[in-house]
Amino acid sequence: MIFAEAFVPSARRLFHRPTRFPIADAHYAMGFSFLYELTADRRHLERVLHFLDELVLSRCPGFEEFCWGYPFDWVWRGGVIKEGTPLITTTPYCYEAFLQMLEIVERDTTESSPLLAINHQLSTIADVNALKAILESIARHAANDIKDFETSETASSCSYTPDDEGGVINAAAYRALLLASASQVFSNDTYGRIADRNLNFVLENQNPDGSWVYAADGVRDFVDHYHTCFVMKALAKIHMLTGDDRCLDALSRGIDYYVANLFAEDGLPKPFARAPRLTVYKRELYDCAECLNLCLLLRNRFPQLNKTLNTVLVGVLNDWIKPDGSFRSRRLHLGWDNVPMHRWGQSQMFRALAFYLCEQSKDEKLKSDTLKTPEDRHSTLRIKDQPQLLNLSPSQLS
C-alpha cells in the first residue's frame, strides 16, 4: 500500500468509489460564500445552499444534535473510529459554514437580494431561524457530547470524539474556537467557560521554541505543517472574537517557529519539522492551503507572512493546478500524485483561494495603488487574472 501511494497513487481508484465528505462540503460552502460576497452572483449563493443542504443530510446518525465525522472507518494507533462518529476536527468547519451563511442572510436584506428568490425554492435553510437552530445544535454537541479532561487548575483537554481520552492539541483549539463563537452568538457564558479551559490547554502546551506537538501524551510528539496551522488559525480567530492578548503572545512565538522550521529552501511548505515516520512525498496540497489561510488571517499583524503568502500563492498557481481545474494532491519524490481528493486538499485550497480573492478585493478598495512594481504584479493574484475560479461548473465541485 505504501509502495502504491508513493509510485502509483492513481491505483486507489481501483479500491474505492467517489465519496462525499462533510469536511469538504463545508469548505466548498465557505469558498462559494466568499465568492458570493465578492461578486453578488446568484450562482455562487446557490452553490452555498447546495453544500449546506448536503451537510444537513450527512450529519452523524444516532446523535440528537448536529455533528459530523468521516464516511469511513478510520484506523489509528488506538483502534478504529467507526464511520459516522462525530469528530471535533470536522464539526467546527460545518459550524463555520453555517455561520457564514447566517451572516450573509442577516446582511443581505435588500429587496433585490437573490435570497428572496432562492428562499423555499432551492433550500429550506436560507433563513435566520433555521440557520440559528442548526448552529445552536452544533454548539450543544460541542459542549455536551465532547468530553473535558482536566490537565491543570485552569485548563482541560477535550476528546476527539465523544468516546476517547483527549490530549490532541488541535482538537482543543477547534473546540475552543467553536464555543468561543457560540458563546457570543447565543449569549451563553457556559460555552465561554468551556472554551477558556480548552484555550488554556493549548496555550499551556506550547513548547519553549514556539511549536506545538500533535498531542500532549508523550507519544505523538511530531510537529507538522497543517496541524500547526490549525492551532494558530484557531488562536487568531479567538483573538479576533475576544481580544485575548495571550493568543497574540502565543502566535508571535508560533509564527517565528513556523517560518523558521516548516518551509523548504524554496520558501514553500514542508510537511514536518519533526517527522513521526518516513514520508513518501515532498510536499502536500493541504499544507499549501492551510498556509494561505493562516497568512491571510495574520499578515497584517505579522508582516513577514506577506512574503510567505506570495511565494506559496505563485507556487500553487504555477505548479499545482491541472488543466481540468482540479489540483494536484502531492509532490512526490519522483513525480506527482495527480488524483484529486476532496477531503485532502481540494476543498481546502478552493476555500483558501476564494478567501484570498475576497481579501484582495477589500484591499483594493482601501487603496487605489495596490500594485506599484512589476514584481508585485507577478506575485499577486488578481481577480481578473483567474476567471476560472469564479466560473467553476457544478459538476466539478458537487
Short mmCIF file of C-alpha atoms in Angstrom, two decimals:
data_model
loop_
_atom_site.label_atom_id
_atom_site.label_comp_id
_atom_site.label_asym_id
_atom_site.label_seq_id
_atom_site.Cartn_x
_atom_site.Cartn_y
_atom_site.Cartn_z
CA MET A 1 0.00 0.00 0.00
CA ILE A 2 2.86 2.38 0.85
CA PHE A 3 4.53 1.46 -2.46
CA ALA A 4 1.32 2.23 -4.35
CA GLU A 5 0.93 5.57 -2.58
CA ALA A 6 4.48 6.53 -3.48
CA PHE A 7 4.66 5.28 -7.07
CA VAL A 8 1.14 4.56 -8.37
CA PRO A 9 -1.22 6.91 -6.47
CA SER A 10 -3.92 6.59 -9.13
CA ALA A 11 -4.30 2.92 -8.14
CA ARG A 12 -6.50 3.95 -5.22
CA ARG A 13 -9.32 4.34 -7.75
CA LEU A 14 -9.38 0.55 -8.00
CA PHE A 15 -10.22 0.14 -4.32
CA HIS A 16 -12.66 2.94 -3.52
CA ARG A 17 -15.60 4.80 -5.02
CA PRO A 18 -16.11 8.59 -5.06
CA THR A 19 -17.49 9.65 -1.67
CA ARG A 20 -18.97 12.80 -0.17
CA PHE A 21 -17.08 14.24 2.80
CA PRO A 22 -18.76 16.69 5.19
CA ILE A 23 -15.46 18.48 5.81
CA ALA A 24 -15.14 19.06 2.04
CA ASP A 25 -18.75 20.20 1.65
CA ALA A 26 -18.20 22.70 4.46
CA HIS A 27 -15.09 24.11 2.78
CA TYR A 28 -16.82 24.40 -0.59
CA ALA A 29 -19.75 26.18 1.09
CA MET A 30 -17.36 28.67 2.69
CA GLY A 31 -15.48 29.17 -0.57
CA PHE A 32 -18.63 29.93 -2.52
CA SER A 33 -19.75 32.25 0.30
CA PHE A 34 -16.57 34.26 -0.24
CA LEU A 35 -17.21 34.33 -3.99
CA TYR A 36 -20.80 35.48 -3.43
CA GLU A 37 -19.55 38.23 -1.14
CA LEU A 38 -17.10 39.21 -3.84
CA THR A 39 -19.41 39.14 -6.88
CA ALA A 40 -23.05 39.08 -5.65
CA ASP A 41 -23.53 36.37 -8.29
CA ARG A 42 -26.61 34.28 -7.53
CA ARG A 43 -24.91 31.14 -8.90
CA HIS A 44 -22.41 31.23 -6.05
CA LEU A 45 -25.17 31.59 -3.49
CA GLU A 46 -26.95 28.60 -4.99
CA ARG A 47 -23.79 26.54 -4.57
CA VAL A 48 -23.51 27.61 -0.93
CA LEU A 49 -27.04 26.40 -0.26
CA HIS A 50 -26.41 23.17 -2.16
CA PHE A 51 -23.46 22.25 0.04
CA LEU A 52 -25.24 23.28 3.25
CA ASP A 53 -28.21 21.09 2.28
CA GLU A 54 -25.77 18.22 1.76
CA LEU A 55 -24.41 18.84 5.25
CA VAL A 56 -27.91 18.59 6.71
CA LEU A 57 -28.24 15.20 5.02
CA SER A 58 -24.81 13.92 6.06
CA ARG A 59 -24.96 14.68 9.81
CA CYS A 60 -23.97 11.78 12.04
CA PRO A 61 -26.84 9.35 12.63
CA GLY A 62 -27.67 8.36 16.18
CA PHE A 63 -26.91 11.76 17.70
CA GLU A 64 -29.56 14.22 18.81
CA GLU A 65 -27.52 17.26 17.84
CA PHE A 66 -25.96 18.24 14.52
CA CYS A 67 -22.42 16.86 14.20
CA TRP A 68 -20.24 15.35 11.50
CA GLY A 69 -17.39 12.87 11.02
CA TYR A 70 -15.92 10.65 8.30
CA PRO A 71 -17.92 8.38 5.95
CA PHE A 72 -15.48 5.50 6.54
CA ASP A 73 -13.92 3.54 9.39
CA TRP A 74 -10.76 5.37 10.44
CA VAL A 75 -7.93 3.16 11.69
CA TRP A 76 -5.47 4.84 14.06
CA ARG A 77 -2.93 3.74 16.67
CA GLY A 78 -5.65 3.45 19.33
CA GLY A 79 -8.08 1.33 17.35
CA VAL A 80 -10.86 2.08 14.89
CA ILE A 81 -13.12 5.12 14.84
CA LYS A 82 -16.29 3.88 13.19
CA GLU A 83 -17.92 5.55 10.22
CA GLY A 84 -20.32 8.31 11.31
CA THR A 85 -18.55 9.05 14.59
CA PRO A 86 -18.53 12.81 15.29
CA LEU A 87 -15.10 14.46 15.10
CA ILE A 88 -14.32 17.77 16.81
CA THR A 89 -11.89 18.41 13.93
CA THR A 90 -14.70 18.22 11.33
CA THR A 91 -17.78 19.65 13.06
CA PRO A 92 -16.28 23.16 13.59
CA TYR A 93 -15.87 23.63 9.83
CA CYS A 94 -19.55 22.84 9.37
CA TYR A 95 -20.37 25.33 12.13
CA GLU A 96 -18.29 27.96 10.37
CA ALA A 97 -20.00 27.28 7.03
CA PHE A 98 -23.49 27.70 8.51
CA LEU A 99 -22.36 30.79 10.45
CA GLN A 100 -21.01 32.37 7.26
CA MET A 101 -24.39 31.80 5.61
CA LEU A 102 -26.17 33.32 8.60
CA GLU A 103 -24.03 36.44 8.25
CA ILE A 104 -24.97 36.64 4.55
CA VAL A 105 -28.68 36.32 5.34
CA GLU A 106 -28.55 38.93 8.10
CA ARG A 107 -26.56 41.34 5.94
CA ASP A 108 -28.30 40.85 2.58
CA THR A 109 -31.83 42.07 3.25
CA THR A 110 -32.41 44.39 0.27
CA GLU A 111 -35.43 43.97 -1.97
CA SER A 112 -33.16 42.90 -4.83
CA SER A 113 -31.41 40.22 -2.78
CA PRO A 114 -31.09 36.84 -4.54
CA LEU A 115 -32.11 35.30 -1.22
CA LEU A 116 -35.69 36.40 -1.77
CA ALA A 117 -35.90 34.39 -4.97
CA ILE A 118 -33.95 31.42 -3.62
CA ASN A 119 -35.83 31.02 -0.37
CA HIS A 120 -38.08 27.94 -0.37
CA GLN A 121 -37.05 27.06 -3.94
CA LEU A 122 -33.57 25.63 -3.59
CA SER A 123 -33.13 25.32 0.13
CA THR A 124 -35.05 25.13 3.38
CA ILE A 125 -32.23 26.70 5.39
CA ALA A 126 -31.84 30.11 3.76
CA ASP A 127 -33.45 31.95 6.66
CA VAL A 128 -32.22 33.21 10.01
CA ASN A 129 -34.24 30.93 12.29
CA ALA A 130 -33.30 27.70 10.53
CA LEU A 131 -29.61 28.62 10.45
CA LYS A 132 -29.58 29.64 14.11
CA ALA A 133 -31.28 26.39 15.10
CA ILE A 134 -28.57 24.35 13.37
CA LEU A 135 -25.78 26.46 14.85
CA GLU A 136 -27.17 26.18 18.35
CA SER A 137 -27.49 22.41 17.94
CA ILE A 138 -23.85 22.19 16.86
CA ALA A 139 -22.80 24.22 19.91
CA ARG A 140 -24.75 21.91 22.25
CA HIS A 141 -22.98 18.93 20.70
CA ALA A 142 -19.54 20.50 21.13
CA ALA A 143 -20.29 21.45 24.73
CA ASN A 144 -22.04 18.28 25.90
CA ASP A 145 -21.08 15.31 23.69
CA ILE A 146 -17.37 16.13 23.52
CA LYS A 147 -15.75 15.44 26.88
CA ASP A 148 -13.37 17.52 29.01
CA PHE A 149 -10.27 16.18 30.78
CA GLU A 150 -8.71 18.44 33.39
CA THR A 151 -4.99 18.98 32.83
CA SER A 152 -4.37 21.81 35.31
CA GLU A 153 -6.33 24.06 37.63
CA THR A 154 -7.21 26.32 34.71
CA ALA A 155 -7.06 24.02 31.68
CA SER A 156 -8.74 21.00 30.13
CA SER A 157 -8.08 19.00 27.01
CA CYS A 158 -11.06 17.57 25.17
CA SER A 159 -11.94 14.34 23.45
CA TYR A 160 -11.52 13.97 19.69
CA THR A 161 -14.77 12.01 19.52
CA PRO A 162 -17.44 11.53 22.21
CA ASP A 163 -15.59 8.38 23.37
CA ASP A 164 -11.81 8.92 23.51
CA GLU A 165 -9.39 10.15 26.14
CA GLY A 166 -8.37 13.55 24.76
CA GLY A 167 -4.94 15.18 24.62
CA VAL A 168 -4.84 16.22 20.95
CA ILE A 169 -3.90 19.90 20.86
CA ASN A 170 -5.58 20.94 17.63
CA ALA A 171 -8.81 19.27 18.81
CA ALA A 172 -8.89 21.54 21.86
CA ALA A 173 -8.12 24.54 19.66
CA TYR A 174 -11.02 23.72 17.33
CA ARG A 175 -13.45 23.29 20.22
CA ALA A 176 -12.24 26.46 21.95
CA LEU A 177 -12.93 28.47 18.79
CA LEU A 178 -16.35 26.95 18.13
CA LEU A 179 -17.56 27.54 21.68
CA ALA A 180 -15.97 31.00 21.95
CA SER A 181 -18.00 31.94 18.87
CA ALA A 182 -21.19 30.27 20.12
CA SER A 183 -20.86 31.99 23.49
CA GLN A 184 -21.20 35.31 21.70
CA VAL A 185 -23.76 34.31 19.07
CA PHE A 186 -26.08 32.82 21.71
CA SER A 187 -25.01 34.87 24.79
CA ASN A 188 -24.09 31.68 26.62
CA ASP A 189 -21.47 32.08 29.35
CA THR A 190 -21.18 28.32 29.85
CA TYR A 191 -19.82 27.92 26.34
CA GLY A 192 -17.32 30.66 27.07
CA ARG A 193 -16.05 28.97 30.24
CA ILE A 194 -15.53 25.65 28.43
CA ALA A 195 -13.76 27.47 25.60
CA ASP A 196 -11.44 29.23 28.07
CA ARG A 197 -10.28 25.96 29.62
CA ASN A 198 -9.60 24.41 26.20
CA LEU A 199 -7.78 27.56 25.13
CA ASN A 200 -5.66 27.42 28.28
CA PHE A 201 -4.72 23.83 27.44
CA VAL A 202 -3.47 24.95 24.02
CA LEU A 203 -1.52 27.86 25.50
CA GLU A 204 -0.01 25.80 28.32
CA ASN A 205 1.22 23.17 25.89
CA GLN A 206 3.15 25.47 23.58
CA ASN A 207 6.81 24.48 23.62
CA PRO A 208 9.52 26.99 24.60
CA ASP A 209 10.59 27.19 20.94
CA GLY A 210 7.06 28.25 19.92
CA SER A 211 5.93 24.93 18.44
CA TRP A 212 3.10 22.58 19.34
CA VAL A 213 3.41 18.82 19.13
CA TYR A 214 0.38 16.93 17.88
CA ALA A 215 -0.70 15.57 21.27
CA ALA A 216 0.28 16.08 24.89
CA ASP A 217 0.63 12.36 25.54
CA GLY A 218 4.39 11.92 25.27
CA VAL A 219 3.94 9.66 22.25
CA ARG A 220 2.56 11.64 19.32
CA ASP A 221 5.24 14.29 19.57
CA PHE A 222 5.64 15.14 15.89
CA VAL A 223 5.38 18.73 14.66
CA ASP A 224 3.82 19.09 11.24
CA HIS A 225 2.66 21.86 8.96
CA TYR A 226 -1.10 21.73 8.71
CA HIS A 227 -1.77 20.83 12.35
CA THR A 228 0.40 23.79 13.35
CA CYS A 229 -1.74 25.93 11.05
CA PHE A 230 -4.93 24.55 12.61
CA VAL A 231 -3.79 25.62 16.07
CA MET A 232 -2.66 29.08 15.03
CA LYS A 233 -5.76 29.73 12.89
CA ALA A 234 -7.90 28.99 15.93
CA LEU A 235 -5.84 31.30 18.14
CA ALA A 236 -6.04 34.08 15.54
CA LYS A 237 -9.82 33.80 15.29
CA ILE A 238 -10.26 33.57 19.07
CA HIS A 239 -8.25 36.78 19.42
CA MET A 240 -10.49 38.45 16.85
CA LEU A 241 -13.54 37.40 18.87
CA THR A 242 -12.31 38.05 22.41
CA GLY A 243 -9.26 40.30 22.24
CA ASP A 244 -7.36 37.88 24.50
CA ASP A 245 -3.76 39.09 24.19
CA ARG A 246 -2.41 35.73 25.36
CA CYS A 247 -3.33 34.45 21.91
CA LEU A 248 -1.16 37.12 20.31
CA ASP A 249 1.77 36.27 22.57
CA ALA A 250 1.50 32.60 21.61
CA LEU A 251 1.09 33.48 17.94
CA SER A 252 4.18 35.69 17.97
CA ARG A 253 6.31 32.78 19.16
CA GLY A 254 4.44 30.32 16.99
CA ILE A 255 4.92 32.33 13.80
CA ASP A 256 8.66 32.65 14.46
CA TYR A 257 8.93 28.87 14.79
CA TYR A 258 6.62 28.26 11.82
CA VAL A 259 8.57 30.44 9.39
CA ALA A 260 11.94 29.10 10.53
CA ASN A 261 11.13 25.37 10.61
CA LEU A 262 8.20 24.45 8.37
CA PHE A 263 9.37 25.73 4.98
CA ALA A 264 11.87 24.38 2.49
CA GLU A 265 14.68 26.43 0.98
CA ASP A 266 12.44 27.50 -1.93
CA GLY A 267 10.00 29.11 0.54
CA LEU A 268 7.26 26.51 0.06
CA PRO A 269 5.74 24.43 2.89
CA LYS A 270 7.41 21.24 4.00
CA PRO A 271 5.31 18.59 5.77
CA PHE A 272 7.22 18.17 9.05
CA ALA A 273 9.63 19.98 11.31
CA ARG A 274 9.81 16.77 13.37
CA ALA A 275 8.50 13.75 11.46
CA PRO A 276 6.92 10.68 13.11
CA ARG A 277 7.93 8.31 10.31
CA LEU A 278 9.37 8.03 6.84
CA THR A 279 7.34 10.05 4.34
CA VAL A 280 6.86 9.13 0.68
CA TYR A 281 6.20 12.66 -0.54
CA LYS A 282 7.94 16.04 -0.58
CA ARG A 283 5.01 18.41 -0.35
CA GLU A 284 1.24 18.39 0.30
CA LEU A 285 -1.53 20.48 -1.23
CA TYR A 286 -3.16 20.50 2.22
CA ASP A 287 -0.11 22.25 3.71
CA CYS A 288 -0.17 24.89 0.97
CA ALA A 289 -3.89 25.56 1.51
CA GLU A 290 -3.60 25.93 5.27
CA CYS A 291 -0.53 28.12 4.86
CA LEU A 292 -2.53 30.50 2.66
CA ASN A 293 -5.40 30.56 5.18
CA LEU A 294 -3.05 31.32 8.07
CA CYS A 295 -1.17 34.03 6.19
CA LEU A 296 -4.40 35.75 5.18
CA LEU A 297 -5.56 35.83 8.80
CA LEU A 298 -2.29 37.15 10.24
CA ARG A 299 -0.37 39.01 7.53
CA ASN A 300 -1.43 42.45 8.77
CA ARG A 301 -0.18 41.70 12.28
CA PHE A 302 2.90 39.73 11.22
CA PRO A 303 4.14 41.40 8.00
CA GLN A 304 6.73 38.68 7.34
CA LEU A 305 3.82 36.47 6.29
CA ASN A 306 3.16 38.63 3.22
CA LYS A 307 6.28 37.22 1.56
CA THR A 308 5.24 33.70 2.52
CA LEU A 309 1.75 34.28 1.16
CA ASN A 310 3.01 35.48 -2.22
CA THR A 311 5.61 32.73 -2.54
CA VAL A 312 3.13 29.95 -1.82
CA LEU A 313 0.43 31.53 -3.98
CA VAL A 314 2.69 31.76 -7.00
CA GLY A 315 3.91 28.21 -6.39
CA VAL A 316 0.37 26.86 -6.31
CA LEU A 317 -0.72 28.75 -9.43
CA ASN A 318 2.37 27.72 -11.38
CA ASP A 319 2.62 24.04 -10.45
CA TRP A 320 -0.46 22.66 -8.73
CA ILE A 321 -3.44 23.46 -10.98
CA LYS A 322 -4.33 20.82 -13.57
CA PRO A 323 -5.98 21.57 -16.96
CA ASP A 324 -9.39 20.37 -15.72
CA GLY A 325 -9.34 22.91 -12.86
CA SER A 326 -8.58 20.42 -10.09
CA PHE A 327 -5.40 20.48 -8.01
CA ARG A 328 -2.55 18.03 -7.71
CA SER A 329 -2.59 16.35 -4.29
CA ARG A 330 1.10 15.78 -3.54
CA ARG A 331 4.57 16.39 -4.86
CA LEU A 332 6.26 13.01 -4.62
CA HIS A 333 9.97 12.34 -4.52
CA LEU A 334 9.51 11.24 -8.12
CA GLY A 335 6.70 12.99 -9.95
CA TRP A 336 3.25 13.97 -8.69
CA ASP A 337 0.14 12.47 -7.14
CA ASN A 338 -2.45 13.91 -9.51
CA VAL A 339 -5.51 12.20 -8.02
CA PRO A 340 -7.83 14.95 -6.72
CA MET A 341 -9.19 14.23 -3.23
CA HIS A 342 -11.96 16.48 -1.90
CA ARG A 343 -11.07 15.84 1.75
CA TRP A 344 -7.33 16.07 1.34
CA GLY A 345 -6.62 19.46 -0.11
CA GLN A 346 -9.04 20.15 -2.97
CA SER A 347 -11.76 21.78 -0.90
CA GLN A 348 -9.29 23.48 1.43
CA MET A 349 -7.41 25.04 -1.48
CA PHE A 350 -10.64 26.14 -3.15
CA ARG A 351 -11.69 27.91 0.04
CA ALA A 352 -8.23 29.41 0.53
CA LEU A 353 -8.12 30.91 -2.97
CA ALA A 354 -11.68 32.22 -2.68
CA PHE A 355 -10.75 33.76 0.68
CA TYR A 356 -7.71 35.33 -0.96
CA LEU A 357 -9.80 36.84 -3.77
CA CYS A 358 -12.24 38.27 -1.24
CA GLU A 359 -9.50 39.74 0.93
CA GLN A 360 -7.65 41.11 -2.09
CA SER A 361 -10.81 42.87 -3.24
CA LYS A 362 -11.14 44.51 0.17
CA ASP A 363 -7.52 45.65 -0.01
CA GLU A 364 -8.03 47.14 -3.46
CA LYS A 365 -10.98 49.13 -2.20
CA LEU A 366 -8.86 50.58 0.60
CA LYS A 367 -6.01 51.73 -1.58
CA SER A 368 -6.03 52.81 -5.20
CA ASP A 369 -2.40 51.99 -5.90
CA THR A 370 -2.11 48.38 -4.71
CA LEU A 371 0.31 47.20 -7.37
CA LYS A 372 3.31 49.52 -7.73
CA THR A 373 6.06 47.40 -9.26
CA PRO A 374 6.37 44.67 -11.88
CA GLU A 375 7.41 42.30 -9.07
CA ASP A 376 4.13 42.98 -7.26
CA ARG A 377 2.17 42.30 -10.45
CA HIS A 378 3.94 38.98 -10.86
CA SER A 379 3.46 37.84 -7.28
CA THR A 380 -0.12 38.93 -6.69
CA LEU A 381 -3.18 37.01 -7.80
CA ARG A 382 -5.82 39.40 -9.11
CA ILE A 383 -9.45 38.54 -9.71
CA LYS A 384 -9.36 39.27 -13.43
CA ASP A 385 -6.31 37.02 -13.85
CA GLN A 386 -8.11 33.91 -12.54
CA PRO A 387 -11.60 33.82 -14.07
CA GLN A 388 -11.68 30.02 -13.78
CA LEU A 389 -12.04 30.36 -10.00
CA LEU A 390 -15.26 32.32 -10.49
CA ASN A 391 -16.77 30.05 -13.12
CA LEU A 392 -16.33 26.51 -11.90
CA SER A 393 -19.03 24.19 -13.19
CA PRO A 394 -21.30 22.48 -10.63
CA SER A 395 -20.10 19.07 -11.80
CA GLN A 396 -16.54 19.84 -10.71
CA LEU A 397 -17.49 20.56 -7.10
CA SER A 398 -20.71 18.70 -6.39
#
